[in-house]
PDB file of C-alpha atoms in Angstrom:
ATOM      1  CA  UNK C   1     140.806 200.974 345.565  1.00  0.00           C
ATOM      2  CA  UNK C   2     142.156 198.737 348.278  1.00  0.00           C
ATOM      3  CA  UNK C   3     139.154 198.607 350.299  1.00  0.00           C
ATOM      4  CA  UNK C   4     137.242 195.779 350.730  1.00  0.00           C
ATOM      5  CA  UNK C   5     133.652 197.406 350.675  1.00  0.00           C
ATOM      6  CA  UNK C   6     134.483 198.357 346.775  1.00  0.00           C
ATOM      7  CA  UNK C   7     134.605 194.219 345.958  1.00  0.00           C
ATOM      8  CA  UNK C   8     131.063 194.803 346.395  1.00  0.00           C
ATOM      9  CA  UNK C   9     130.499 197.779 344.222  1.00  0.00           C
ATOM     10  CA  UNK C  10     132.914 195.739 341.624  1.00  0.00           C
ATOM     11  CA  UNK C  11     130.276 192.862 341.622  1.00  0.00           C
ATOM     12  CA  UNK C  12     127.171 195.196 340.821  1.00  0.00           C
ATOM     13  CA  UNK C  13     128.862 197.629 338.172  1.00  0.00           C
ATOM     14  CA  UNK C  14     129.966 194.144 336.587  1.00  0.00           C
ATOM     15  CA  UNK C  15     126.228 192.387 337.429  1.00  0.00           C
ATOM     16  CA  UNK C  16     128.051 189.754 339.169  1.00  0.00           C
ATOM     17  CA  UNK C  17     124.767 188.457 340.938  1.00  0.00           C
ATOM     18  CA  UNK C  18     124.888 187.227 344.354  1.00  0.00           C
ATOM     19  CA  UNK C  19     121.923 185.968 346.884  1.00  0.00           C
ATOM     20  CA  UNK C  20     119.357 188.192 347.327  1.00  0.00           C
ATOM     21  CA  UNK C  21     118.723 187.621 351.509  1.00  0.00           C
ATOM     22  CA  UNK C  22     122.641 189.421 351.446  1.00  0.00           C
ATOM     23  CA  UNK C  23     122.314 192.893 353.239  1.00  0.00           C
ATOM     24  CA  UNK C  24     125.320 195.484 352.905  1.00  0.00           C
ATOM     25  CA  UNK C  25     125.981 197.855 355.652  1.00  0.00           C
ATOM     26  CA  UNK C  26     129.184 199.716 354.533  1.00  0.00           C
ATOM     27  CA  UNK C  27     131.693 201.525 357.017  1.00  0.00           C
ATOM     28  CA  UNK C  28     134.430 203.544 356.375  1.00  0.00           C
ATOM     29  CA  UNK C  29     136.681 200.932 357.875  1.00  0.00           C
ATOM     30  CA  UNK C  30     136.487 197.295 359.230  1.00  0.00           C
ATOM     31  CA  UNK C  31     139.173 198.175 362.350  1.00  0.00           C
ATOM     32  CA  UNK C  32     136.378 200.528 363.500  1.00  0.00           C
ATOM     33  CA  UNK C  33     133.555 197.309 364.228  1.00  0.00           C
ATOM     34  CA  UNK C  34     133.354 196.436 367.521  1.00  0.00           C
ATOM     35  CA  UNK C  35     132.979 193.154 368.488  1.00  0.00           C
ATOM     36  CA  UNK C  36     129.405 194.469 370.233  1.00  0.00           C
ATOM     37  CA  UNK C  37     128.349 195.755 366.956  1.00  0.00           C
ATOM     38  CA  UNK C  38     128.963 191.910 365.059  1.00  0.00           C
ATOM     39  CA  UNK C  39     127.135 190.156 368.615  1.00  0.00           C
ATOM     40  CA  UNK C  40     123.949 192.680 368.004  1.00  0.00           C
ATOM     41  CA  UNK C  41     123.531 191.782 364.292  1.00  0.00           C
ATOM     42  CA  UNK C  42     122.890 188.151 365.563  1.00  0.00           C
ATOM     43  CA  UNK C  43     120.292 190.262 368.593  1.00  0.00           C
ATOM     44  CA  UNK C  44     118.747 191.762 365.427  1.00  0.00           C
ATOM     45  CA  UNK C  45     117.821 188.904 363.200  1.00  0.00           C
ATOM     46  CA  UNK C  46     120.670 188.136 361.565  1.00  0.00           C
ATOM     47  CA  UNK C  47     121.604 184.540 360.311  1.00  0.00           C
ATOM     48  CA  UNK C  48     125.021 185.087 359.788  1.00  0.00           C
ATOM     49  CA  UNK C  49     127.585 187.854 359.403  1.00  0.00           C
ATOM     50  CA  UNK C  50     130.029 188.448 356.636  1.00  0.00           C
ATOM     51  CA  UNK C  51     132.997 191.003 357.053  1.00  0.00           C
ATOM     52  CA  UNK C  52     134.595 192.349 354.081  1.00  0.00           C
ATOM     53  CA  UNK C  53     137.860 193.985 354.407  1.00  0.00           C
ATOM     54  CA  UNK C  54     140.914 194.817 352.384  1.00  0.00           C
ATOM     55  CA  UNK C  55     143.914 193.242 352.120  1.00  0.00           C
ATOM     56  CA  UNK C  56     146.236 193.437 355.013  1.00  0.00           C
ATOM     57  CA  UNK C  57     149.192 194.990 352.950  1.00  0.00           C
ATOM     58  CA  UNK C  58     146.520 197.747 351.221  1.00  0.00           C
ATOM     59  CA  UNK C  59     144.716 199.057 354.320  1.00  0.00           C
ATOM     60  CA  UNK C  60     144.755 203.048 354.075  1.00  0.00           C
ATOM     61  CA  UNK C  61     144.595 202.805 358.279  1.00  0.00           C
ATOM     62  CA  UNK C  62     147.769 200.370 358.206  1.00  0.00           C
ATOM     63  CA  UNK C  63     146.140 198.046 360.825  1.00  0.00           C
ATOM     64  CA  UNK C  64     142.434 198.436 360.496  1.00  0.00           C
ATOM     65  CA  UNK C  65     141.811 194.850 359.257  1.00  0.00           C
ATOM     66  CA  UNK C  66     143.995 193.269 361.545  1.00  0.00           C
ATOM     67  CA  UNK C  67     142.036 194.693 363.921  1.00  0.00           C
ATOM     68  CA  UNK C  68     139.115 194.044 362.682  1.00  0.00           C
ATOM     69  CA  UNK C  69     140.387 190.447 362.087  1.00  0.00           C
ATOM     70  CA  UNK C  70     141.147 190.074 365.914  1.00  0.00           C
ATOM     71  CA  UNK C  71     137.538 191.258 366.947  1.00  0.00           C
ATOM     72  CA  UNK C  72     135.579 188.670 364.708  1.00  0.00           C
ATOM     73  CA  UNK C  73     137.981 185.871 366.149  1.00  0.00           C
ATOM     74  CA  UNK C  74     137.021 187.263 369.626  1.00  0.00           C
ATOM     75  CA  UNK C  75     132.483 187.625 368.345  1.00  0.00           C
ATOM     76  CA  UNK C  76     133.414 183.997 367.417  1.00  0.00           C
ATOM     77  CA  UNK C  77     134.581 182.555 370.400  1.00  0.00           C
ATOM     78  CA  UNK C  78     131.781 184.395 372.346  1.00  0.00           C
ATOM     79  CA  UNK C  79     129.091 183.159 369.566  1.00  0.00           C
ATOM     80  CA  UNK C  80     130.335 179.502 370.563  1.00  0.00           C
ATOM     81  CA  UNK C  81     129.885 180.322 374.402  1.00  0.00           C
ATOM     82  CA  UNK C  82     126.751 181.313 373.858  1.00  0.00           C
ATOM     83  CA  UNK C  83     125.668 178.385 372.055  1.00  0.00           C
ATOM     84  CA  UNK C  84     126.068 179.728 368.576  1.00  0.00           C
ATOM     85  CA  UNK C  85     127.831 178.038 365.646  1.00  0.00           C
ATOM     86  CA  UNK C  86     131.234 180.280 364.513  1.00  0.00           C
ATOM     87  CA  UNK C  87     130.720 179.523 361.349  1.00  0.00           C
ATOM     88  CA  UNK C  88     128.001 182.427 361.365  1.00  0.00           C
ATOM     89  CA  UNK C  89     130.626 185.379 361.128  1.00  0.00           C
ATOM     90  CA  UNK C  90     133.027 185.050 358.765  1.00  0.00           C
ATOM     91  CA  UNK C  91     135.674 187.309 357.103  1.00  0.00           C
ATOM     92  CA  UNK C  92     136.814 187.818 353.272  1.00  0.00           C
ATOM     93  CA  UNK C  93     139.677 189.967 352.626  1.00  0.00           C
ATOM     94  CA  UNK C  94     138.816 191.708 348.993  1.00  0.00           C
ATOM     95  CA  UNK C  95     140.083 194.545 346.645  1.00  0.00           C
ATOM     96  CA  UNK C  96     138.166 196.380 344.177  1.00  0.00           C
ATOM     97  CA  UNK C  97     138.733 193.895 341.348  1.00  0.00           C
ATOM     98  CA  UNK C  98     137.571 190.879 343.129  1.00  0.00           C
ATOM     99  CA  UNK C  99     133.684 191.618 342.437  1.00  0.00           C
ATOM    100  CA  UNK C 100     133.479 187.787 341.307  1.00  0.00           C
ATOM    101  CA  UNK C 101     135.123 186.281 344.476  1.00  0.00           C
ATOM    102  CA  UNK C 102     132.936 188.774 346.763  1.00  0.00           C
ATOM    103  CA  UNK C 103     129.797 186.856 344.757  1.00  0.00           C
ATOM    104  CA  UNK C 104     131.174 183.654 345.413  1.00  0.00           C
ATOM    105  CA  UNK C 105     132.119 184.316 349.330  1.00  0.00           C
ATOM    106  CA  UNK C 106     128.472 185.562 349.181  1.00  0.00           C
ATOM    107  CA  UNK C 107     127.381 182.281 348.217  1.00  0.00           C
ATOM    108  CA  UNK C 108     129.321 180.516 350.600  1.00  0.00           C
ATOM    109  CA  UNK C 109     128.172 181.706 353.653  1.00  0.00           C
ATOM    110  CA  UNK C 110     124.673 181.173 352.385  1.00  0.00           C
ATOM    111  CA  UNK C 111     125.173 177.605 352.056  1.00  0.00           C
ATOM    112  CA  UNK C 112     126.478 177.484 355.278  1.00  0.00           C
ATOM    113  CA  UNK C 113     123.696 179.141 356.755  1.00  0.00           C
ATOM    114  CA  UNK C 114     121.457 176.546 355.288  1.00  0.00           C
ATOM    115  CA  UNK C 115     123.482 173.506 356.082  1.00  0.00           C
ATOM    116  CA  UNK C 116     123.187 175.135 359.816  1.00  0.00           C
ATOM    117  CA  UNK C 117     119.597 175.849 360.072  1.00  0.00           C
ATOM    118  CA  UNK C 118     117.838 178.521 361.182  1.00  0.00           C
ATOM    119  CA  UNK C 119     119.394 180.266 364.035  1.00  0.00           C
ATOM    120  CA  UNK C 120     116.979 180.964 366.782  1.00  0.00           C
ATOM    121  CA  UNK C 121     117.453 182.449 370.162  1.00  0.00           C
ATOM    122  CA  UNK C 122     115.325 182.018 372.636  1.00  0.00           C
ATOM    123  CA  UNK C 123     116.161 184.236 375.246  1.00  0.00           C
ATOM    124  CA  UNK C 124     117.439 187.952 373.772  1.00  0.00           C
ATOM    125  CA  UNK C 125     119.530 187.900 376.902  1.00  0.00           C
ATOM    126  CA  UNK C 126     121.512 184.861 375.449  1.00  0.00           C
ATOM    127  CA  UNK C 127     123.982 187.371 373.501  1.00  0.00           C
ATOM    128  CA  UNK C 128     125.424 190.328 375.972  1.00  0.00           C
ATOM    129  CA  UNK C 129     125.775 192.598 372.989  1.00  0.00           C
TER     130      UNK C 129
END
């Protein structure tokens, strides 16, 4: 499958470990996030934000990860006004086979997260989710 969730379901059924503090939240497509929905993960607790999608010339919606591409540049810019390092959100383009590289993007982003700190927001109004 083309989809970029299944990268993850590649890298369990091969137990292809990756860090335990990752969290999956699976939708049907990444075009559908909203750029609220990647803001209130931060609200919530979150650290840092990966998005997984598929390839752009294997999306079953034709544009969904374009979209979706164009809405974490925009959570970006608006993590940055706020005060909030970019590098927290970050997006992988993966197909099923890639269960390794999904692993290895998970490790990634959890180095970065460390080299960053811990994020901490003072104020819950400091993100307008």
């Amino acid at each position: 499958s083309e989809c970029g969730h299944t990268a993850v379901d590649s890298s369990g059924m091969a137990m292809i470990p990756y860090p335990a503090n990752v969290r999956i939240m699976k939708v049907p497509c990444t075009g559908i996030l909203q750029v609220h929905q990647l803001l209130e993960a931060f609200k919530s607790g979150a650290q840092g934000v990966m998005v997984v999608g598929c390839k752009s010339d294997g999306c079953h919606y034709e544009v969904g990860v374009q979209k979706a591409e164009k809405k974490v540049e925009l959570a970006k810019t608006l993590l940055k006004e706020y005060g909030i390092e970019p590098d927290r959100l970050a997006m992988f383009n993966m197909v099923f086979i890639e269960g390794r590289e999904f692993a290895q993007a998970t490790q990634m982003m959890t180095q970065t997260l460390e080299k960053l700190g811990p994020l901490s927001l003072t104020d819950d109004s400091s993100i307008k989710a």
